[in-house]
CSV table of C-alpha atoms in Angstrom, one decimal:
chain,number,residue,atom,x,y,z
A,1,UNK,CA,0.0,0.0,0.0
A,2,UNK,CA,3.0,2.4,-1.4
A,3,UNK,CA,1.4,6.0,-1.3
A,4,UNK,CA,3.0,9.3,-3.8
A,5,UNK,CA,5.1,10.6,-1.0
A,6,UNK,CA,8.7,11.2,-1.0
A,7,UNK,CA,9.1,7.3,0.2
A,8,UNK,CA,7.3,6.6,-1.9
A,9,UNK,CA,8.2,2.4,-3.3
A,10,UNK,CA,10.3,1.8,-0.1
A,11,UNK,CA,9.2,-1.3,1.6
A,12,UNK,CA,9.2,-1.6,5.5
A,13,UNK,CA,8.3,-4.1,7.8
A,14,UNK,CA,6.8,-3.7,11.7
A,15,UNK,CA,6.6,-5.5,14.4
A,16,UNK,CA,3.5,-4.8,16.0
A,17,UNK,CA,4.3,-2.4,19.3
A,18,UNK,CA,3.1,0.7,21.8
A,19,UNK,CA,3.5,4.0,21.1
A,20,UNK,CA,6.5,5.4,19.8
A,21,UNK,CA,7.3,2.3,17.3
A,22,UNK,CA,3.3,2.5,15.5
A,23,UNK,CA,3.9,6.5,15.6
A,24,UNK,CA,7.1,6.0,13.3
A,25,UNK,CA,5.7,3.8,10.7
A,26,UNK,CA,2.8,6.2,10.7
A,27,UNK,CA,5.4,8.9,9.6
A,28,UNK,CA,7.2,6.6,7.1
A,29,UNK,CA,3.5,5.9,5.5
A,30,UNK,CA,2.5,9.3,5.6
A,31,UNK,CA,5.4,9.9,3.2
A,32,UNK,CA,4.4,7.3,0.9
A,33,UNK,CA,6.0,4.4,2.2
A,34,UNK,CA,4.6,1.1,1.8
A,35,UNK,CA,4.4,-0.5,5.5
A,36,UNK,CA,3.2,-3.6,6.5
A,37,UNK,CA,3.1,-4.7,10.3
A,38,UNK,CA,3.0,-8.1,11.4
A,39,UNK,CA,0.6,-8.6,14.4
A,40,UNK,CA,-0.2,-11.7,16.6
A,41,UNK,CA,-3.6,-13.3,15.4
A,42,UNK,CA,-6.6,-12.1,17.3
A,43,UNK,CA,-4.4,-9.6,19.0
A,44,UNK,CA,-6.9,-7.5,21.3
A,45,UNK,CA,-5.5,-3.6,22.1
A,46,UNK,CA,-4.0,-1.9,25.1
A,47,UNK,CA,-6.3,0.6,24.6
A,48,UNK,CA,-9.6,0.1,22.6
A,49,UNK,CA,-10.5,2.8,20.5
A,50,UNK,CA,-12.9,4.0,17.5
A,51,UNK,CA,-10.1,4.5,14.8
A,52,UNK,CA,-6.3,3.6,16.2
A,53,UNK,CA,-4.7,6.8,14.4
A,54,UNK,CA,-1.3,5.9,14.9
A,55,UNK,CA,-2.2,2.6,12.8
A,56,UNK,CA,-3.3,4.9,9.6
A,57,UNK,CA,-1.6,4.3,6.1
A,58,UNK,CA,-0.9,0.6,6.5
A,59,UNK,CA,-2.0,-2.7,7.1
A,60,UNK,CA,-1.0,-5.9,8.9
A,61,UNK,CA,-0.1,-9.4,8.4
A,62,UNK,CA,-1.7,-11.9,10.8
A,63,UNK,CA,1.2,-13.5,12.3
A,64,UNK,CA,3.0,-15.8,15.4
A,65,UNK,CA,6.3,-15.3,15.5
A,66,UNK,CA,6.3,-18.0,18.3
A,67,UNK,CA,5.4,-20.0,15.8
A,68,UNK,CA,8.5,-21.5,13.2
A,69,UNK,CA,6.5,-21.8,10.3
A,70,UNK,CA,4.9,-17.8,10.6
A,71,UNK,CA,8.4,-17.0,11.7
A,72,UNK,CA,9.5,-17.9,8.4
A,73,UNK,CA,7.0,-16.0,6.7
A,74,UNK,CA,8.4,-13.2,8.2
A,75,UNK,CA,11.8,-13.8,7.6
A,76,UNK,CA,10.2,-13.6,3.7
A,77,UNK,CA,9.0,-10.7,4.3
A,78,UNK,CA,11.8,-9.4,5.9
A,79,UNK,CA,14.3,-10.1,3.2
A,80,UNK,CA,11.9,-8.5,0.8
A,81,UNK,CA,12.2,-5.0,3.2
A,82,UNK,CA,14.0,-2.1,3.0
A,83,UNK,CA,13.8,-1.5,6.6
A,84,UNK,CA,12.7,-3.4,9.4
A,85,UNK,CA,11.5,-1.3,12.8
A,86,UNK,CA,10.8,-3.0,16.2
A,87,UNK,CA,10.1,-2.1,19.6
A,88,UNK,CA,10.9,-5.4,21.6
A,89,UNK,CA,13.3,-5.8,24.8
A,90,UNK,CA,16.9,-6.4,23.8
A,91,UNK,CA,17.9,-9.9,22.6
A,92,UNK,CA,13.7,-10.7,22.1
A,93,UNK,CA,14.3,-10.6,18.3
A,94,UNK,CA,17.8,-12.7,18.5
A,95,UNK,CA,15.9,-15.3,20.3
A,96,UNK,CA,13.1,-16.1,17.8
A,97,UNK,CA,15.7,-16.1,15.1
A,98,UNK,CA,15.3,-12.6,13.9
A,99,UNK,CA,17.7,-10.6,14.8
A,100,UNK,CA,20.0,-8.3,12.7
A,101,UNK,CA,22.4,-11.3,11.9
A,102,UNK,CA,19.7,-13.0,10.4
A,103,UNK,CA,19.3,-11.5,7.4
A,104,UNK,CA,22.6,-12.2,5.2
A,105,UNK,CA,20.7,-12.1,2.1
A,106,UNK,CA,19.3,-8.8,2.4
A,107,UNK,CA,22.8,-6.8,3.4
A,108,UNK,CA,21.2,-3.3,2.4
A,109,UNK,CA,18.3,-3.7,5.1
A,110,UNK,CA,18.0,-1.2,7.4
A,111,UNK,CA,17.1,-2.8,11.3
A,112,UNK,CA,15.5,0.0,13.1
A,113,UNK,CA,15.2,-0.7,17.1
A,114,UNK,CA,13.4,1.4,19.3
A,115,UNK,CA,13.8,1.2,22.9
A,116,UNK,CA,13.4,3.1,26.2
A,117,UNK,CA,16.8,2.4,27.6
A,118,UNK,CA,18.8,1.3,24.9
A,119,UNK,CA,19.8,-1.7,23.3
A,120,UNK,CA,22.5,-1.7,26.1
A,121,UNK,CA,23.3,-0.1,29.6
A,122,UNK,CA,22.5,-1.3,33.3
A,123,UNK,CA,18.5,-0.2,32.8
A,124,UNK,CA,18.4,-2.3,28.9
A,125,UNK,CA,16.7,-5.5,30.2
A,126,UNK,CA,14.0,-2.9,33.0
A,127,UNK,CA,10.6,-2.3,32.4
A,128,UNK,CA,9.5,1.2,31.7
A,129,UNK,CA,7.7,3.8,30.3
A,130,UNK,CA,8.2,7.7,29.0
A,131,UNK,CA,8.1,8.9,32.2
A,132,UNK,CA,10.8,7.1,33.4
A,133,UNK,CA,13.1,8.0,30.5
A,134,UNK,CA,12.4,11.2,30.3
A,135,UNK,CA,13.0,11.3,33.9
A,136,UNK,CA,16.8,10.3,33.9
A,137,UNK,CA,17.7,13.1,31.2
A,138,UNK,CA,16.9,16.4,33.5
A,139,UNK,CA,13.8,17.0,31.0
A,140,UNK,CA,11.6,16.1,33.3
A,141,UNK,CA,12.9,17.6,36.3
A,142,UNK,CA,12.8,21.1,34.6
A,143,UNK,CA,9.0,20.9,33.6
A,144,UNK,CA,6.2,22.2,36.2
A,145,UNK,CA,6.4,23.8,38.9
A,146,UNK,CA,5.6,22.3,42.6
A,147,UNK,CA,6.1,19.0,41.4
A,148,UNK,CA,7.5,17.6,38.0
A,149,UNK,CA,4.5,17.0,35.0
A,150,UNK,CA,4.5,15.0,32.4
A,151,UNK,CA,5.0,16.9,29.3
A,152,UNK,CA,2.2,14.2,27.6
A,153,UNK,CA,4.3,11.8,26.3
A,154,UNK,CA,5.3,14.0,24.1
A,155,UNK,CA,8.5,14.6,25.0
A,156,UNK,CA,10.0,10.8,25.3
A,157,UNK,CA,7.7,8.4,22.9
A,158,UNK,CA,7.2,10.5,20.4
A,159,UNK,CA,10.3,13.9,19.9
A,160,UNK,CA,12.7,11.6,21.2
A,161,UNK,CA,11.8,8.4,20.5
A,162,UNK,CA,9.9,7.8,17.1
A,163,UNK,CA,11.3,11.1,15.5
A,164,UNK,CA,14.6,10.3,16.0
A,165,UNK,CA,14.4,6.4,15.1
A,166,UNK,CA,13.1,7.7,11.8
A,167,UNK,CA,16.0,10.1,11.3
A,168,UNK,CA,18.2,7.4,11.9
A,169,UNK,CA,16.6,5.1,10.0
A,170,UNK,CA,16.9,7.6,7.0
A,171,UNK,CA,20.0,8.2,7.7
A,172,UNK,CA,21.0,4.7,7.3
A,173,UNK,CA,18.7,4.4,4.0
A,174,UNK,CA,20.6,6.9,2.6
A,175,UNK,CA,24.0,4.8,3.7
A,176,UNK,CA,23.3,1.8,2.4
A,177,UNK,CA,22.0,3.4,-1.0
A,178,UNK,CA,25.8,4.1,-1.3
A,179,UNK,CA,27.8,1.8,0.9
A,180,UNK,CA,25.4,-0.8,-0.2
A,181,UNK,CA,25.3,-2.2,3.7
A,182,UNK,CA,22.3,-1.8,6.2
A,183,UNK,CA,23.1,-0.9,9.5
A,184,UNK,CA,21.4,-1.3,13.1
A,185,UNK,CA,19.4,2.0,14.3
A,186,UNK,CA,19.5,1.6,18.0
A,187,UNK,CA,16.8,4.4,19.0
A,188,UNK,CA,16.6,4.7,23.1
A,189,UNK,CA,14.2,7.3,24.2
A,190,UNK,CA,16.6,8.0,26.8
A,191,UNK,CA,19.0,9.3,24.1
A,192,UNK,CA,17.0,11.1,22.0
A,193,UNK,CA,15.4,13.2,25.0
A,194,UNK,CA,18.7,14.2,26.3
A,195,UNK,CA,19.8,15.5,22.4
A,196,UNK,CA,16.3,17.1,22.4
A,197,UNK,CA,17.6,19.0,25.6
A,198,UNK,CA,21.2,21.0,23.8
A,199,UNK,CA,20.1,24.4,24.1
A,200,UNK,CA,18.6,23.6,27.6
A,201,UNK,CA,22.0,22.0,28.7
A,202,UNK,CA,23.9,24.7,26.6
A,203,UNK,CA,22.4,27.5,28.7
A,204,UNK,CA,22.9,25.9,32.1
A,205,UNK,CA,26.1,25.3,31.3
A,206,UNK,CA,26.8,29.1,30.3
A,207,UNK,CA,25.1,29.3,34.0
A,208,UNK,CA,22.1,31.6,32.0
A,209,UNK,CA,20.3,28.3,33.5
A,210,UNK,CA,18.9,27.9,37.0
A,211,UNK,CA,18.4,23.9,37.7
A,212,UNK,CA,14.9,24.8,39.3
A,213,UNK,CA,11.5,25.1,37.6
A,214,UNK,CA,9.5,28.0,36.6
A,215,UNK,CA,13.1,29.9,36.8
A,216,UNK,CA,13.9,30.8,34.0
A,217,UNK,CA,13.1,32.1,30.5
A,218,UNK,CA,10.9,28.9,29.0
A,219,UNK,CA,9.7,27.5,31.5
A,220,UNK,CA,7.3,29.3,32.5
A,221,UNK,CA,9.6,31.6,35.3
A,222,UNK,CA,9.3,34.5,33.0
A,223,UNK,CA,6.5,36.7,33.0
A,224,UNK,CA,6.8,37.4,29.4
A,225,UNK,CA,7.1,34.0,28.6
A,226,UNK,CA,3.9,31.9,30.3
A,227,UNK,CA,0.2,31.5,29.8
A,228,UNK,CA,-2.4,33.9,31.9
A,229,UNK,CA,-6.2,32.9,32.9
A,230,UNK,CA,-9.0,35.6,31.2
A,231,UNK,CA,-12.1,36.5,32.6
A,232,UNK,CA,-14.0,33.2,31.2
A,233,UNK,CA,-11.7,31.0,32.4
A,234,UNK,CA,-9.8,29.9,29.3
A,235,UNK,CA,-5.6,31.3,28.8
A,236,UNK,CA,-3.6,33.3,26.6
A,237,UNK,CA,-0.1,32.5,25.5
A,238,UNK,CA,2.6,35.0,25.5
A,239,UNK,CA,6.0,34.8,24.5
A,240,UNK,CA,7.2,38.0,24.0
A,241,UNK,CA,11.0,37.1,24.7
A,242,UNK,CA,12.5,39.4,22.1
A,243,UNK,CA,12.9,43.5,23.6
A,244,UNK,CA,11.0,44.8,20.4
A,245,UNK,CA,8.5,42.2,20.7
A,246,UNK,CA,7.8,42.8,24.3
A,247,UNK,CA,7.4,46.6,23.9
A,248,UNK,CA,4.4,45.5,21.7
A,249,UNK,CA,3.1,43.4,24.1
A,250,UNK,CA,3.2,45.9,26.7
A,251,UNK,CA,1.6,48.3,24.6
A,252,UNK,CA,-1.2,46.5,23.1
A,253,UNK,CA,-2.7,45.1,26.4
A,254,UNK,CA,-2.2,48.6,27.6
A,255,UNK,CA,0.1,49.0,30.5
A,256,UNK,CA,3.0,51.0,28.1
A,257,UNK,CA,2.5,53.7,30.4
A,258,UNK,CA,2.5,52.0,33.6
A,259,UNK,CA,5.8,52.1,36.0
A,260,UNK,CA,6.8,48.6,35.4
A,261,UNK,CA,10.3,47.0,36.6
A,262,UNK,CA,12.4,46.4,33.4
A,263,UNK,CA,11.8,43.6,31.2
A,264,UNK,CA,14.9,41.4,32.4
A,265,UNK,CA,14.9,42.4,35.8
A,266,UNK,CA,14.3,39.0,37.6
A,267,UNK,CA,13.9,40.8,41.0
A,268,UNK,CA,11.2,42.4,39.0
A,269,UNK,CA,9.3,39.6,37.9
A,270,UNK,CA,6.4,39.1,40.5
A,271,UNK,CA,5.8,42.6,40.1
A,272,UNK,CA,5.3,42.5,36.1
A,273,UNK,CA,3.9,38.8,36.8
A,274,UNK,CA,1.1,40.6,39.1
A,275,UNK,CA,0.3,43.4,36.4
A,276,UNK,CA,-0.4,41.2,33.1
A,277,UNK,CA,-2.6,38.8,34.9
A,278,UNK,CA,-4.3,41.5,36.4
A,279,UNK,CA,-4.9,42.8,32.7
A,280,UNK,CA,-5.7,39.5,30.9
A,281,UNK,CA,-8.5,38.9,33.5
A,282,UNK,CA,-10.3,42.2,31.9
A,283,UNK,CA,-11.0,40.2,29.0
A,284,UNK,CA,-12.1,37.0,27.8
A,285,UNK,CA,-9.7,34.7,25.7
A,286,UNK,CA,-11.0,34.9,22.4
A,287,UNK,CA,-11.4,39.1,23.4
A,288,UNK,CA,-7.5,38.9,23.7
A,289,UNK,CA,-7.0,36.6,20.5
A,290,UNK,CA,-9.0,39.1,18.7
A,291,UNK,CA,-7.1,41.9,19.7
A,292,UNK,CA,-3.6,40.3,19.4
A,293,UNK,CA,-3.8,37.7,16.3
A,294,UNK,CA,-1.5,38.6,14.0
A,295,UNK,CA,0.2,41.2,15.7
A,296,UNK,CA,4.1,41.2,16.6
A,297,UNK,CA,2.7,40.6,20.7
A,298,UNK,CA,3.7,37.0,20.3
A,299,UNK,CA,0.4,36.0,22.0
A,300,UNK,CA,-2.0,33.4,21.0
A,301,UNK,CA,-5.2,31.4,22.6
A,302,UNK,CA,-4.1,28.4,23.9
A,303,UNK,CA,-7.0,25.9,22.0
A,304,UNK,CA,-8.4,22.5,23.3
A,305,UNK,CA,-8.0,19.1,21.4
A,306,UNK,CA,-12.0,20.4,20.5
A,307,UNK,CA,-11.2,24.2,19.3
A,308,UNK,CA,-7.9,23.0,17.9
A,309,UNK,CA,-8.7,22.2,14.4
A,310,UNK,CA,-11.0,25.1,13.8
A,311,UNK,CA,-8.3,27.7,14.1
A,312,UNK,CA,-8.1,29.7,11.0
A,313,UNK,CA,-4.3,29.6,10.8
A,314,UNK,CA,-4.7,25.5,11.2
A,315,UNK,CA,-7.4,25.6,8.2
A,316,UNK,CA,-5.5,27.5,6.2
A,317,UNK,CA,-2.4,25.0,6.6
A,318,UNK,CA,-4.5,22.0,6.8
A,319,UNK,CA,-3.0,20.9,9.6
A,320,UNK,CA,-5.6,18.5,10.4
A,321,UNK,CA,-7.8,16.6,8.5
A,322,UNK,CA,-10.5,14.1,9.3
A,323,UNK,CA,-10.5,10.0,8.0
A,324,UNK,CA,-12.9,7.3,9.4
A,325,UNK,CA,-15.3,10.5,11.1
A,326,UNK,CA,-11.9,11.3,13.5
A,327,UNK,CA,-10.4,14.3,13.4
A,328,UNK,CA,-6.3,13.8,13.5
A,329,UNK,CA,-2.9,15.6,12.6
A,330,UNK,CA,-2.4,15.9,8.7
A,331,UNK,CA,0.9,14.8,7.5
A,332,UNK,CA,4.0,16.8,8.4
A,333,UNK,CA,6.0,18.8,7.1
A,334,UNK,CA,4.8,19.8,4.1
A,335,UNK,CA,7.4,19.2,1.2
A,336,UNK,CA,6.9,21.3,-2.1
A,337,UNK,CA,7.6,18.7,-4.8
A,338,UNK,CA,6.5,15.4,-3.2
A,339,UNK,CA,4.3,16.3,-0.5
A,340,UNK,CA,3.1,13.2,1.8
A,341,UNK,CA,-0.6,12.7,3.0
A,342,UNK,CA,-2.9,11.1,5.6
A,343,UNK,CA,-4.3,7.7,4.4
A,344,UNK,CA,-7.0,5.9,5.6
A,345,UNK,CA,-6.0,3.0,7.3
A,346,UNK,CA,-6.3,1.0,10.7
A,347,UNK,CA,-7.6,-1.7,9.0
A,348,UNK,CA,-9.5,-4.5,11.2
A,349,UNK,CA,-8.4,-7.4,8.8
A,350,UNK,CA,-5.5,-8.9,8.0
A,351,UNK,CA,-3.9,-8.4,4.6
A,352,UNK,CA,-3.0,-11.8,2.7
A,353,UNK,CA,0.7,-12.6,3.1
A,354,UNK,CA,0.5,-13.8,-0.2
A,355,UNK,CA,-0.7,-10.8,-1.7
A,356,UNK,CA,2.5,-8.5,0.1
A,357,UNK,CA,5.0,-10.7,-1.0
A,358,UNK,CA,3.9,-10.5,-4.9
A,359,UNK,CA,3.8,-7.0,-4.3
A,360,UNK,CA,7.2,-6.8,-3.1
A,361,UNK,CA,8.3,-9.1,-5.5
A,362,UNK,CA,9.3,-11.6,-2.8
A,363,UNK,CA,7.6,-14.7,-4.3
């Protein structure tokens, strides 16, 4: 089920998983690759839902890999891959005989492995989820403000977990179109969160970074840079970090002419903190938004999952678009020449095995 994407005619396989490994091969479809996961039989989700959006784009192969005769079915469809991406513990794939060393005919394939911890380390062989990774690269520690919150799992499954397995991944593709030889992509979650934190790590290290929360510049410690409540309950976002920027700010909610502390005076920050959410409680949110949009304020509404789609900025982008009556993220980014796209998908039965393999020219 190749799509007209950039990826487009590049055959990957996936091993059925949570979160960050179904997210990836979304990607990979939604720019035109042609995935197929292998599921157990009569698998039964973690979490039941209408339309699995993370499944869109693709569909699956009924089989058990504890099985020898479906394990060689996938070892078929394996050597007919491009890539290969997989989200078991370490050594799970070595065991049932399908491991990166198992593949000797098919030296250009690409093994993608996605992991929490890494396929090594004293943590490899420990349960966990994003929380816990996230937790051991300072990101989580620097996000809330009593206590620690969980960014979603935005942070760990998805920036640096699935993103980053795909940019390796590509990377590699990109190798073995000129070495000729696949590599292993060893994704840990653990990894990619800690590279997602550089500037974070750069500006604590030029001690321009306090190691507290709500302290500093984005993280909500700056006035200038945090969300404030309006008079009907809903928030405002402003990020007017820049001086010029801020002046506008200042200006348009009207308090240019009020004695405020200077903008990067920290001793002065309760004070300013004080005055703007005194002034956005004057107004409701979408009375701010109208007043604001589009101006250089830096200042937006700050949507729900329901409002989301409706913005006019996301119309206009189509950054959303709705499949199976569910409303979901569009691909992304958009390319100019050989833009990717959504597909239906999350089908409820298994393709033929047959029927893959003639496609990819396997049998």
């Amino acid at each position: 089920m190749s799509g007209h994407g950039p990826l487009s005619g590049v055959k990957i396989v996936e091993i059925q998983g949570l979160g960050p490994t179904p997210f990836a091969a979304m990607w990979l479809a939604d720019m035109g690759a042609d995935v197929v996961r292998i599921e157990r039989p009569n698998l039964k989700p973690l979490i039941p839902q209408k339309v699995d959006v993370l499944n869109r784009g693709r569909g699956f192969v009924g089989l058990d890999l504890k099985s020898e005769g479906d394990r060689n079915v996938a070892r078929d469809l394996i050597n007919g891959a491009d890539m290969l991406i997989e989200g078991m513990r370490p050594g799970v794939m070595e065991r049932l005989g399908l491991g990166p060393d198992d593949f000797p005919d098919n030296p250009k394939l690409v093994y993608g492995r996605m992991t929490g911890w890494g396929q090594s380390g004293p943590l490899a062989q420990s349960a966990g989820h994003d929380i816990n990774y996230i937790a051991i690269t300072g990101a989580l520690h620097a996000i809330g403000g009593a206590h620690p919150v969980p960014p979603l799992n935005l942070i760990g499954d998805f920036g640096g977990g699935a993103m980053y397995l795909v940019s390796g991944m590509l990377a590699a593709l990109h190798a073995a179109g000129v070495t000729g030889k696949g590599q292993v992509v060893d994704a840990a979650i653990t990894d990619g969160t800690a590279h997602l934190m550089a500037m974070i790590y750069s500006m604590y290290g030029s001690e321009i970074w306090v190691d507290e929360r709500e302290a500093n510049l984005l993280d909500g410690g700056a006035p200038f840079y945090t969300t404030y409540q309006c008079a009907c309950g809903g928030h405002m976002s402003v990020g007017a970090l820049e001086a010029k920027f801020y002046a506008e700010f200042v200006d348009r909610v009207g308090l240019s002419g009020a004695d405020l502390p200077a903008q990067m005076d920290v001793a002065g920050w309760p004070t300013l903190r004080d005055a703007f959410a005194a002034k956005f409680l004057e107004k409701s949110r979408d009375a701010w938004a109208a007043l604001l949009d589009g101006t250089d304020a830096c200042c937006a509404p700050v949507l729900s999952l329901a409002e989301a789609a409706s913005h006019p900025h996301n119309q206009a982008r189509g950054s959303f678009t709705r499949i199976a009556e569910v409303t979901q993220p569009a691909a992304a980014p958009q390319l100019s020449g050989t833009p990717g796209s959504a597909r239906a998908g999350d089908e409820r039965e298994p393709q033929p095995v047959a029927d893959v393999l003639a496609r990819w020219g396997v049998r």
